[in-house]
XYZ file of C-alpha atoms in Angstrom:
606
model
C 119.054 100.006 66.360
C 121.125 100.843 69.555
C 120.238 104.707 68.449
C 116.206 104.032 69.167
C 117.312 102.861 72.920
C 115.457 106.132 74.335
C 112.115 104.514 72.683
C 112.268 101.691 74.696
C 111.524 103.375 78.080
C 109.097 106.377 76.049
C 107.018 103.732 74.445
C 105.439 103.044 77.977
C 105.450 106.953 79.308
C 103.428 108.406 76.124
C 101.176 105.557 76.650
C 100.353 106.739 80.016
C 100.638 110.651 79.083
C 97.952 109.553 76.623
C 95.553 107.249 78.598
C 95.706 109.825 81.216
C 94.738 113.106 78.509
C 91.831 110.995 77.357
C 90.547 109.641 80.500
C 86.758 108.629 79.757
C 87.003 109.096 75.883
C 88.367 105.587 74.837
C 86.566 102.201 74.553
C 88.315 99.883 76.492
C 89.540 98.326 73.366
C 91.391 101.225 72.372
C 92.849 100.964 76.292
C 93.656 97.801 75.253
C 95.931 99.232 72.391
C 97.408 101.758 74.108
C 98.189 99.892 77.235
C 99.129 96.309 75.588
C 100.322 97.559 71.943
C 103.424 99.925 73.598
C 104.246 97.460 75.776
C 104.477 95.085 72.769
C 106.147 97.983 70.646
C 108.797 98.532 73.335
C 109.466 94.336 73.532
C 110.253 93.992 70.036
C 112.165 96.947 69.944
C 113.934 95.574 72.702
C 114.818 92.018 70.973
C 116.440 93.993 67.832
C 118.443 96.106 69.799
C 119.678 92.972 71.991
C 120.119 90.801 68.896
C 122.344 93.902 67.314
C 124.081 94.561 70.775
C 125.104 91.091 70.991
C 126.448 90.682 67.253
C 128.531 93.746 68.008
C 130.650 92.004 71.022
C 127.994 93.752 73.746
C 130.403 96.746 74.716
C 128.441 98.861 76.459
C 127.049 101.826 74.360
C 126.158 105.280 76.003
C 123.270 107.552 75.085
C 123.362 111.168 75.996
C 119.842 112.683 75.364
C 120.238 115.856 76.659
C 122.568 117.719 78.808
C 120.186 118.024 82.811
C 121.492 119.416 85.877
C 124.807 120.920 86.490
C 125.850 119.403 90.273
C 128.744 120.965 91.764
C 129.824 122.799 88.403
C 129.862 119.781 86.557
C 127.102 118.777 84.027
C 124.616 115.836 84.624
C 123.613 114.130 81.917
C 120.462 112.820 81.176
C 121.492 109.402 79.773
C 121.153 106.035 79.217
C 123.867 103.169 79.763
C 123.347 99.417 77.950
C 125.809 96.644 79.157
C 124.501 92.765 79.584
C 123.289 93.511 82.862
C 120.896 96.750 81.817
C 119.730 94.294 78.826
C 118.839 91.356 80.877
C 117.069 93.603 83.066
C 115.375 95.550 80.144
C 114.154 92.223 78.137
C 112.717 90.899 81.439
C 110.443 93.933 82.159
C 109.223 94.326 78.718
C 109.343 90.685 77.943
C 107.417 89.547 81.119
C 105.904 92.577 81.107
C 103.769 92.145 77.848
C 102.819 89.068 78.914
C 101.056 90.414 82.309
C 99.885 93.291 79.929
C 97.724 91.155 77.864
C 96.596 89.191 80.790
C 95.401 92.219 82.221
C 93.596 93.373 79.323
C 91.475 90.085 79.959
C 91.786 90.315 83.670
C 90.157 93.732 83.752
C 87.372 93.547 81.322
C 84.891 95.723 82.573
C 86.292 97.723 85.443
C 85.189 100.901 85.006
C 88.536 101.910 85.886
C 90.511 100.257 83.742
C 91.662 102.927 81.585
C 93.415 104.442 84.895
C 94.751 101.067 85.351
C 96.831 101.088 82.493
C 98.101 104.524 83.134
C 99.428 102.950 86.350
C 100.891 100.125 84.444
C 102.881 101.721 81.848
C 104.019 104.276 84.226
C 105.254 101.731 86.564
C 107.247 99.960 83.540
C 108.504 103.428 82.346
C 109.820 104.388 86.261
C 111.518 100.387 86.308
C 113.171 101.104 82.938
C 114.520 104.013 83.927
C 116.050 102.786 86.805
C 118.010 100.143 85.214
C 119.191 102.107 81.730
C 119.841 105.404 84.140
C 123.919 106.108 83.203
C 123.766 108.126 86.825
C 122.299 107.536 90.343
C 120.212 110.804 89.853
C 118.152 108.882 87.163
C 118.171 105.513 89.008
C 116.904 107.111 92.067
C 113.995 108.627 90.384
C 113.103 105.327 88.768
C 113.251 104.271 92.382
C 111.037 106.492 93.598
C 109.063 106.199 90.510
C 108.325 102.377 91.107
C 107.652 103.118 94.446
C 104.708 105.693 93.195
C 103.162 103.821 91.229
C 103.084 100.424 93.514
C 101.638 102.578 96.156
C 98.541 103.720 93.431
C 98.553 100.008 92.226
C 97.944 98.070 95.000
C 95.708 100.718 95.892
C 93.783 100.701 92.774
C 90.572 99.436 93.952
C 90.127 102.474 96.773
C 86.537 101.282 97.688
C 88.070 98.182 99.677
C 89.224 99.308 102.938
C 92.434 96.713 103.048
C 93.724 97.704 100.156
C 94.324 101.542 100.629
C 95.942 99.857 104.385
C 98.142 97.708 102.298
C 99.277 100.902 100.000
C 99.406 102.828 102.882
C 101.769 100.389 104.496
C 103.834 99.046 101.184
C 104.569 103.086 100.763
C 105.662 103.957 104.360
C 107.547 100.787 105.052
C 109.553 101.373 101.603
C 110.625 104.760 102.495
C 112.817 103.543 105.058
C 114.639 101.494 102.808
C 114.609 104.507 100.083
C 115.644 107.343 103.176
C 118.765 105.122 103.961
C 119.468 105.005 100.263
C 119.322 108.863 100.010
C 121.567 109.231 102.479
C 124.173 106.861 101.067
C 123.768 108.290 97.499
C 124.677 111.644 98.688
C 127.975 109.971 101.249
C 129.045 108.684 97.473
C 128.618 112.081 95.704
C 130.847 113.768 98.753
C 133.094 111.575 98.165
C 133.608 110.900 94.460
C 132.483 114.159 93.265
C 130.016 112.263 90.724
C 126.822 110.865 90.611
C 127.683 108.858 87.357
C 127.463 104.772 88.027
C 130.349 104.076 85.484
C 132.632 107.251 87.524
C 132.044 106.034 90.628
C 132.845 102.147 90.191
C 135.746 102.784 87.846
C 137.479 105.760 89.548
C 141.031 105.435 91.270
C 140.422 108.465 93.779
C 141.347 107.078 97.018
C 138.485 107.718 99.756
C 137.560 107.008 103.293
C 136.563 103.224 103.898
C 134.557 104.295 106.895
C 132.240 106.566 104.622
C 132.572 104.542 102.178
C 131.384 101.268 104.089
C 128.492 103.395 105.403
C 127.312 104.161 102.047
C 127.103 100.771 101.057
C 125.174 99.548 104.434
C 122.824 102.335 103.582
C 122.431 101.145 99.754
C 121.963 97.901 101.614
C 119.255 99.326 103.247
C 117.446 100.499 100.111
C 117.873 96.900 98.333
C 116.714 95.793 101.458
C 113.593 97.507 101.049
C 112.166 97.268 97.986
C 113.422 93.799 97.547
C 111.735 92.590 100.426
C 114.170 91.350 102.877
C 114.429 91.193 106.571
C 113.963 93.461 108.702
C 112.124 95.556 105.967
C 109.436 92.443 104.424
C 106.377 92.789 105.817
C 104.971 94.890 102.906
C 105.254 92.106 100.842
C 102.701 89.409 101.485
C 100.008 92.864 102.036
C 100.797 94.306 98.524
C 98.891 91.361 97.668
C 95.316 92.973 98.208
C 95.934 94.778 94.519
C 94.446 93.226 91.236
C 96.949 89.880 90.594
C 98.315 91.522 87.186
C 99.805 93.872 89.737
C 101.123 91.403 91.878
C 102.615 89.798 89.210
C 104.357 92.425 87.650
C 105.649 93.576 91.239
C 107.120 90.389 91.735
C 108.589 89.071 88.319
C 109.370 92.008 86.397
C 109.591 95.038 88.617
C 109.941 96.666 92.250
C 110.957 93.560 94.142
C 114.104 92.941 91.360
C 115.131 96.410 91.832
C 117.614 95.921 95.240
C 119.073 92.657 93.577
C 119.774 94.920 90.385
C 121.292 98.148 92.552
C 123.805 95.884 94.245
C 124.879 93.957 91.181
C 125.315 97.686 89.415
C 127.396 99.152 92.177
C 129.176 95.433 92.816
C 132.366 97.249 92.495
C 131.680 99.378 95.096
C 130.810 96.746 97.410
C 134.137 94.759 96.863
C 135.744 97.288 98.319
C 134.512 96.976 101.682
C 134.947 94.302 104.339
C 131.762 92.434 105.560
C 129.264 93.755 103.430
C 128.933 91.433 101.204
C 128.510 88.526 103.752
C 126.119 90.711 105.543
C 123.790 90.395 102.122
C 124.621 87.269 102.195
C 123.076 86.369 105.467
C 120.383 88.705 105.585
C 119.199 86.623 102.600
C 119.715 83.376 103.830
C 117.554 83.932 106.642
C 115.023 85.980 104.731
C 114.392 82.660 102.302
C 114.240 79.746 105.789
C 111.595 82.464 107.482
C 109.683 83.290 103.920
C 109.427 79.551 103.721
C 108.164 78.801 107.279
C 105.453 81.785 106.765
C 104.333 79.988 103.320
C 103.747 76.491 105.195
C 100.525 78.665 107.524
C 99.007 81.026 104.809
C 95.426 79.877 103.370
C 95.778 82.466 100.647
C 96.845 81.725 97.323
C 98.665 84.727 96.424
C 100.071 85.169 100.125
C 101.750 81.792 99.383
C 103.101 83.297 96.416
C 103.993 86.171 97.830
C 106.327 84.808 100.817
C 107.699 82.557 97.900
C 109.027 85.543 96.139
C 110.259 86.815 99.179
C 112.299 83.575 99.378
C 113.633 83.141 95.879
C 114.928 86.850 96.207
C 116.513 85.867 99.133
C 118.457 83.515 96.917
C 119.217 86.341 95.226
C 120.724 88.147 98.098
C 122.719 85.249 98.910
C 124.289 84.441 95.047
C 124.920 88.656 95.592
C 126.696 87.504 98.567
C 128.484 84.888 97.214
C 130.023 86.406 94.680
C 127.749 84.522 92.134
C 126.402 88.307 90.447
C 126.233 86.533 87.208
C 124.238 83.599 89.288
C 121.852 85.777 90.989
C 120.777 87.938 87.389
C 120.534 84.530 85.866
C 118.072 83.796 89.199
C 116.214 86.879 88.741
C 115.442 86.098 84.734
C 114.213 82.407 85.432
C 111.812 84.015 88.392
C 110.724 86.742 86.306
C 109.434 83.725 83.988
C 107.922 80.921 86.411
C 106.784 83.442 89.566
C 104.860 84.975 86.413
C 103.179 82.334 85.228
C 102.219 80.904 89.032
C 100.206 84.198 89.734
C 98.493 84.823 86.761
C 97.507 81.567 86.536
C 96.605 82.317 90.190
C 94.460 85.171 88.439
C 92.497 82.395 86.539
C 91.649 80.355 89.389
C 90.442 83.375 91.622
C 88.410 84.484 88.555
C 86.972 80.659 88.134
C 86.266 80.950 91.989
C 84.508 84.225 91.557
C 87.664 86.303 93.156
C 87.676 83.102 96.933
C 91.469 82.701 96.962
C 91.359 80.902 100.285
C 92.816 77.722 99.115
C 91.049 75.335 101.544
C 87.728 76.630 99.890
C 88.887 75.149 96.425
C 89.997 71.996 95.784
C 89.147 69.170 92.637
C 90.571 71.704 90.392
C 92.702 69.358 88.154
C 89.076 67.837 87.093
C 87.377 71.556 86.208
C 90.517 73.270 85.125
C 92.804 70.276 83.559
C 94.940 73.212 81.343
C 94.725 75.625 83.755
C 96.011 73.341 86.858
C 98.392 71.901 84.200
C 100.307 75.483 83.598
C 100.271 75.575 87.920
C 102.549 72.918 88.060
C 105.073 73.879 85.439
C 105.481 76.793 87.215
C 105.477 75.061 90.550
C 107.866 72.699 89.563
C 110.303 75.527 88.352
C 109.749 76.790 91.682
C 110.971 73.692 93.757
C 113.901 73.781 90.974
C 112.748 70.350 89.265
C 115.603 69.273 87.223
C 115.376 70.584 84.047
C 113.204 73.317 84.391
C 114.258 76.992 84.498
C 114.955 77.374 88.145
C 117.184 74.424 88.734
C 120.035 75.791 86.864
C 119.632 79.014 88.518
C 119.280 77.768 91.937
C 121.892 75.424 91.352
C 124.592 77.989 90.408
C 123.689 80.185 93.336
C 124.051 77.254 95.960
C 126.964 75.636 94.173
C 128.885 79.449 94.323
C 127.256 79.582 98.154
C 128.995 76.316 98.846
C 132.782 77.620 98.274
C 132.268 81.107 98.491
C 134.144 82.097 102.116
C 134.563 80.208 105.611
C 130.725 80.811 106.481
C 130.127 79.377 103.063
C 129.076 75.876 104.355
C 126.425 77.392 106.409
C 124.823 79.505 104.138
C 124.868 76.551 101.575
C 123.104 73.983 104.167
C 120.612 77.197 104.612
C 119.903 76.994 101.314
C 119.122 73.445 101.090
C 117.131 74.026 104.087
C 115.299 77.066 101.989
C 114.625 74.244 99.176
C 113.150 71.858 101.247
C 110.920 74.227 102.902
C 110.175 75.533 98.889
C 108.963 72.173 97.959
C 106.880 71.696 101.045
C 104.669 74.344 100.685
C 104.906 74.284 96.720
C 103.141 70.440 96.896
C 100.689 71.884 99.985
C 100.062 74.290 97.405
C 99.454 72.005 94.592
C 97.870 68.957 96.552
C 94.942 70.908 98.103
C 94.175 73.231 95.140
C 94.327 70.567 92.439
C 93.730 67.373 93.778
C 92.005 67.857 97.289
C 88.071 67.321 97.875
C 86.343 70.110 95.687
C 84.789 72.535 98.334
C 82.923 74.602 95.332
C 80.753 74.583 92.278
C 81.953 75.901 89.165
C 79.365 74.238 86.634
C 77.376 77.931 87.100
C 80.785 80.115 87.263
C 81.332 82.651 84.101
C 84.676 82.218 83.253
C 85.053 85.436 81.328
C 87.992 85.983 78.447
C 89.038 82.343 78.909
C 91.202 82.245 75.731
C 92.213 85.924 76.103
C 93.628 84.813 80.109
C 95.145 81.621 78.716
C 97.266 82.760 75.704
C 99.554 85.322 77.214
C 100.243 82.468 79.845
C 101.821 79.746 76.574
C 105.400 82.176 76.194
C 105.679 82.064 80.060
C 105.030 78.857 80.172
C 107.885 77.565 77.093
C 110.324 79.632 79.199
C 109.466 77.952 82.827
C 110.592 75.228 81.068
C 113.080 75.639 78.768
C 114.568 79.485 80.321
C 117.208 77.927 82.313
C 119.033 76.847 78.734
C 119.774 80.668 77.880
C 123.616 81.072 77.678
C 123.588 84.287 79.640
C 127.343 86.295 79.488
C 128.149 88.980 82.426
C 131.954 89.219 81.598
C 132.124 92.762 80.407
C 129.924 93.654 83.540
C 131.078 91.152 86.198
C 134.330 89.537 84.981
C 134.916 86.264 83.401
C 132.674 83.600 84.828
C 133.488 81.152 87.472
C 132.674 77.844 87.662
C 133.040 76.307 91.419
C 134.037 72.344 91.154
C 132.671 70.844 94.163
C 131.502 67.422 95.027
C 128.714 65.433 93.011
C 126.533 65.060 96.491
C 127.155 68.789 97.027
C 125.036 69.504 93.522
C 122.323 66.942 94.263
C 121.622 67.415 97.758
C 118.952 70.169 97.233
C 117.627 67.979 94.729
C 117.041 65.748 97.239
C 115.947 67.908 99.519
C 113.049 68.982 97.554
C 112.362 65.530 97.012
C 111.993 64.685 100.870
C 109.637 68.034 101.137
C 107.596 66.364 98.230
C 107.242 63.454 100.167
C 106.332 65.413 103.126
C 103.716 66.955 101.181
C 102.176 63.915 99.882
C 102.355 62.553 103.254
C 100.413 65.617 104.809
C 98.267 66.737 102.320
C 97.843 64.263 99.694
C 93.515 64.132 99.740
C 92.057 61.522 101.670
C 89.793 63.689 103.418
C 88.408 67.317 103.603
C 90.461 69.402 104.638
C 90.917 72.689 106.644
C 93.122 75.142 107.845
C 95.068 74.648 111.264
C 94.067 77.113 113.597
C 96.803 76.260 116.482
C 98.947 79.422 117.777
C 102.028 78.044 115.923
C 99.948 78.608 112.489
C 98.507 82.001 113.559
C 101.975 82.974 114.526
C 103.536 81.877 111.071
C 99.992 82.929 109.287
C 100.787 86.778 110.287
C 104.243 87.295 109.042
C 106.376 85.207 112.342
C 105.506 88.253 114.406
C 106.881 91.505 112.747
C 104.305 93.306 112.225
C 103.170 92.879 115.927
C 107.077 93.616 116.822
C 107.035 96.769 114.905
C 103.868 97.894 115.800
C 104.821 97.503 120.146
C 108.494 99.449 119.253
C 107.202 102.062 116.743
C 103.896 102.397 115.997
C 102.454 102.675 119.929
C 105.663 104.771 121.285
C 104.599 107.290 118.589
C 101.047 107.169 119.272
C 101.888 107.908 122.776
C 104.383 110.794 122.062
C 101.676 112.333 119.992
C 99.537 111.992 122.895
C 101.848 113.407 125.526
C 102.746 116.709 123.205
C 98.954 116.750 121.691
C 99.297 120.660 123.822
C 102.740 121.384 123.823
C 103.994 124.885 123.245
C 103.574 125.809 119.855
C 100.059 124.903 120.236
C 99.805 127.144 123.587
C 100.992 129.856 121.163
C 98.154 129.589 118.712
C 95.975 129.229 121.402
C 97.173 132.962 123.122
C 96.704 134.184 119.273
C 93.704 133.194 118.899
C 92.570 134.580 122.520
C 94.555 137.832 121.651
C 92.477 138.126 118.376
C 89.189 137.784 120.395
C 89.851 139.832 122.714
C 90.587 142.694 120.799
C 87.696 142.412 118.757
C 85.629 142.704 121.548
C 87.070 145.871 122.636
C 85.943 146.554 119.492
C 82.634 145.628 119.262
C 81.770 147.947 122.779
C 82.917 150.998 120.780
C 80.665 150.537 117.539
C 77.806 150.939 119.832
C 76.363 153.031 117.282
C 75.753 156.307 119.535
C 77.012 159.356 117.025
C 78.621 160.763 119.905
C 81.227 158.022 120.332
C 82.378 158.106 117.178
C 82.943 161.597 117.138
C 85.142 161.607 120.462
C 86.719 158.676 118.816
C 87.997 160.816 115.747
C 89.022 164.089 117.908
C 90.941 161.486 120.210
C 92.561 160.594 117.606
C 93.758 163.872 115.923
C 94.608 164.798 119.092
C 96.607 161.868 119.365
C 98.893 162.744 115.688
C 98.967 165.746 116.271
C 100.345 165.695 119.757
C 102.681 162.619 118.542
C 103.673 165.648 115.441
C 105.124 167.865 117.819
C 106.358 165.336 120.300
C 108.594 164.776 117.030
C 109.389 167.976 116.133
C-alpha cells in the first residue's frame, strides 16, 4: 500500500483540476462527489497505508516520482518522505478534513458558488499535503505557498461582502512576511549544505557557520511564526474569520495554522544546534497563548472567540516545541485538529439556526432549542479547557509537565501556562454560559434549519475523538528519539486542573444567567475586543509612514521623465500638424528639401 502514497495528495488535486474543467456543468450533487468522495478516497487510503506502515516497524519509506530540477548540478527530486511525523500530519488533514468536507456539502447547499468552493477546498488539502510528505524544502515551500493561495481565495470566497476581500487582503499580506523571512532562510541553508533535501540537511556532518546557521533558523522562525499565528505576526487570525466556517475550520484544525508547528518539528535537528532558539519559540508562545486568552475574554463573536482560542492552543504548541516536548506538541496538534473542529462547525450550526447572527449576546436559551447541538459544544469545550479525560488534557498535560523541567526559565513558562489554562476556561464557560444557558434574545420556532441531519452526522467521528483522542498511543522515536517522561511533583500535574477549575468558577460567577445580558463597552473591552492594540500599532509604524512616503515621491523623478516624454511627443506632433496644412506647395518644398538633404549628406560622405 506504501506504493499508492502519491494518491493520497492527487486524490484532492484531480478533484479540483476537475471541478474547475466543468465549472457550471455539474449538479451540486455531483460537486458533492467530487469534492467529499476524494477527500473520503484519500482518508481511507490513508488508514491502509498507516495500518501497513505501522505493522512494518514505521521506518520511513521514500518515494521518488520523478526526477525535477537539477540545483547546483545536482538533481532534485520530486518526492515524497513518510515517517510518524508526515503520517500523523497526513491522517489529520484527510481525517479531519473529510469531516469538514461533508459538513460543507450541507453548509453550502445552494450557493451558487459552491462548485468553486470545492475547487478551493481540495486544492487547499492538496497544497497542505504536499507540504508535509515533500522529501525536500523545494516541495514544502510550494505547499507553503500553496496553502497560503488558497486561504487568501477562501476567506475571500464570498467577494460581494466588502470585509471579507479586507480580511483576504490582510491574511495574504501579513503572511508574506512570515513566508519572505522563510525564503531567505531556506536559501542561507542551501548555501550552506549544498542541499535542499530535509533528510540531507538534518542528518549531514558538514561542519558550517553557527552564525548563518542561527540566522536561518530565526528566519524559519519567522515563517512558523506566520502562518501559525503567533506574535508579532497574529493579527490575521481572528479576521480570516469573515470566510464561510467550513473554512475556518479547516484553517484551524487541519491546515495553514498547523503548518509552523509542523516545519519546526521537521527541521528539530536543525534547531538543536543553535543556542537560544529554541527558548525564543518557547516564549514567543507562551505569551502568544496569556494575550490570545485576554483577547477571547472581550470578543462578542462566536468564531472570533474561537479564533483567538486557536491562536492560544498553538501557542502551546510553540511552547512543547520549545520545551523539547516535539512528540508533546504533534500529540497537541492531533487532539486540536479533533475538538477545535468540532467547536466551529458546530459553531456553523448555530449561525445557520440564527440565520448567519454570530454575535453571541444576541443568542442565548440555546440548550432548550438545540439540546444535541449545544450538547456536541460542550464536549468540545470541555476538551478545550483540558477536562480530565477528554482529548486535550493529556496533550496539554504533557506539554506543561515537559514545560515544567525543561531549562532554568522552565518554571516560568510552566506558571504561564497555567495562567494560559485559566484564562482558557474563563472564556470557554463565558462562551458556553451565555450561548446555552443565558436569556434567549431570539426566535427560532420560524428559523429553517436546512440539512439538519446532513450538518449533524459528520460532527459524531469528531465528536468520539474529543473524547476519547487523547488515548491514541502516538510513537515519535524514529523521528524525535525515544520518549521522555518528566517525573515531577503530583501538585505540579494538577495545578492547571485546578486552574481551569477556578476560571469555571469565575465564569459561573460572572456569567451564569440571572439576567439579560450585554456586551461591555468600557475602553478596557474595546482595547482587548480589537486584537490588544496591534493592528492600531502596525498601522501608526507601517501602514501611515508608507502612505506618507507615497505621498512625498507621488512626482519624483522617474515620473518627471514620463512627463518630459510625453511633452516631447506633443510637441513634435504639433510641428507636425503646421506642415500638413494641406497647400500642394508645401509638400513639394518638403520633398526637394529633403533630396537635397541625402543627397548633400551622399557627398558629404563620399
Amino acid at each position: 500500500m506504501q506504493d499508492l502514497l502519491f494518491l493520497v495528495p492527487l486524490l484532492p488535486l484531480v478533484s479540483s483540476i476537475i471541478l474547475l474543467l466543468l465549472a457550471g456543468r455539474l449538479s451540486p450533487m455531483l460537486v458533492a462527489v467530487f469534492g467529499v468522495g476524494s477527500m473520503a478516497l484519500a482518508a481511507i487510503l490513508t488508514l491502509l497505508i498507516g495500518i501497513e506502515f505501522l505493522g512494518m516497524g514505521g521506518d520511513s519509506f521514500q518515494q521518488v516520482l520523478f526526477n525535477w530540477l537539477p540545483i547546483a548540478g545536482a538533481p532534485l527530486n520530486f518526492g515524497l518522505h513518510l515517517d510518524q511525523l508526515s503520517l500523523v500530519m497526513m491522517g489529520v488533514i484527510t481525517g479531519v478534513g473529510w469531516m469538514i468536507h461533508w459538513y460543507a456539502a450541507a453548509y453550502m447547499f445552494g450557493d451558487k458558488d459552491v462548485q468553486r468552493f470545492f475547487v478551493y477546498m481540495n486544492l487547499f488539502v492538496f497544497a497542505m499535503l504536499m507540504l508535509v510528505l515533500g522529501d525536500s524544502l523545494v516541495l514544502l515551500y510550494l505547499g507553503w505557498e500553496g496553502v497560503g493561495l488558497c486561504s487568501f481565495l477562501l476567506i475571500g470566497f464570498w467577494q460581494h461582502k466588502a470585509d471579507n476581500v479586507v480580511a483576504a487582503k490582510k491574511a495574504f499580506i501579513v503572511t508574506r512576511v512570515g513566508d519572505t523571512a522563510m525564503m531567505i532562510g531556506l536559501l542561507i541553508l542551501f548555501s550552506e549544505f549544498g542541499s535542499l533535501h530535509i533528510t540531507t540537511i538534518v542528518d549531514s556532518t558538514v561542519q558550517v557557520s553557527q552564525s548563518n546557521l542561527w540566522l536561518a533558523c530565526l528566519l524559519l522562525v519567522g515563517g512558523a511564526v506566520g502562518k501559525s499565528a503567533q506574535l508579532p505576526l497574529q493579527t490575521w487570525l481572528p479576521d480570516a474569520m469573515a470566510g464561510p466556517t467550513p473554512v475556518s475550520a479547516l484553517i484551524h484544525a487541519a491546515t495553514m495554522v498547523t503548518a509552523g508547528v509542523y516545519l519546526i518539528a521537521r527541521m528539530h535537528p536543525l534547531f538543536l544546534q543553535v543556542e537560544g532558539i529554541l527558548n525564543l519559540v518557547a516564549w514567543i508562545g507562551a505569551l502568544t497563548l496569556v494575550l490570545a486568552g485576554v483577547a477571547a475574554l472581550a470578543q462578542t463573536d462566536i468564531k472570533r472567540i474561537l479564533a483567538y482560542s486557536t491562536m492560544s492552543q498553538i501557542g502551546y504548541m510553540f511552547l512543547g516545541l520549545g520545551a523539547l516536548a516535539f512528540d508533546g506538541a504533534i500529540f497537541h496538534l492531533m487532539t486540536h485538529a479533533f475538538f477545535k473542529a468540532l467547536l466551529f462547525l458546530t459553531a456553523g450550526s448555530i449561525i445557520l439556526k440564527m440565520h448567519h447572527q454570530q454575535d453571541i449576546f444576541k443568542m442565548g436559551g440555546l440548550f432548550k432549542s438545540l439540546p444535541l447541538t449545544s450538547t456536541f459544544l460542550l464536549i468540545g469545550l470541555l476538551a478545550l479547557v483540558a477536562f480530565p479525560g477528554s482529548s486535550g488534557f493529556f496533550s496539554k498535560e504533557a506539554i506543561l509537565a515537559a514545560t515544567y523541567e525543561a531549562h532554568t526559565a522552565g518554571p516560568t513558562l510552566w506558571w504561564i501556562g497555567v495562567l494560559g489554562a485559566f484564562l482558557t476556561s474563563l472564556y470557554s464557560f463565558r462562551l458556553l454560559f451565555i450561548v446555552c444557558f443565558g436569556p434567549a434574545n431570539h426566535d427560532l420556532k420560524e428559523a429553517d434549519y436546512k440539512a439538519s441531519s446532513q450538518l449533524v452526522v459528520p460532527l459524531l467521528p469528531l465528536v468520539t475523538l474529543a473524547v476519547i483522542g487523547g488515548f491514541i498511543s502516538l510513537d515519535f522515536s524514529l523521528v524525535f528519539g525515544p520518549a521522555h517522561h518528566p517525573h515531577i511533583p503530583l501538585w505540579i500535574e494538577w495545578m492547571p486542573v485546578a486552574a481551569s477549575l477556578v476560571g469555571f468558577i469565575l465564569a459561573w460567577a460572572l456569567y451564569f444567567p440571572r439576567k439579560a445580558m450585554q456586551a461591555n463597552d468600557g475602553v478596557i473591552s474595546h482595547f482587548c475586543r480589537d486584537g490588544l492594540g496591534f493592528d492600531w500599532l502596525y498601522e501608526q509604524i507601517f501602514t501611515k509612514p508608507l502612505q506618507l512616503f507615497a505621498r512625498i515621491n507621488k512626482s519624483d523623478v522617474i515620473d518627471h521623465f514620463y512627463h518630459f516624454v510625453g511633452w516631447l511627443n506633443f510637441s513634435l506632433n504639433e510641428v507636425l500638424v503646421i506642415s500638413q496644412n494641406g497647400k500642394l506647395r508645401w509638400y513639394l518644398f518638403g520633398t526637394l528639401a529633403g533630396c537635397a538633404l541625402m543627397l548633400g549628406g551622399l557627398l558629404w560622405w563620399r
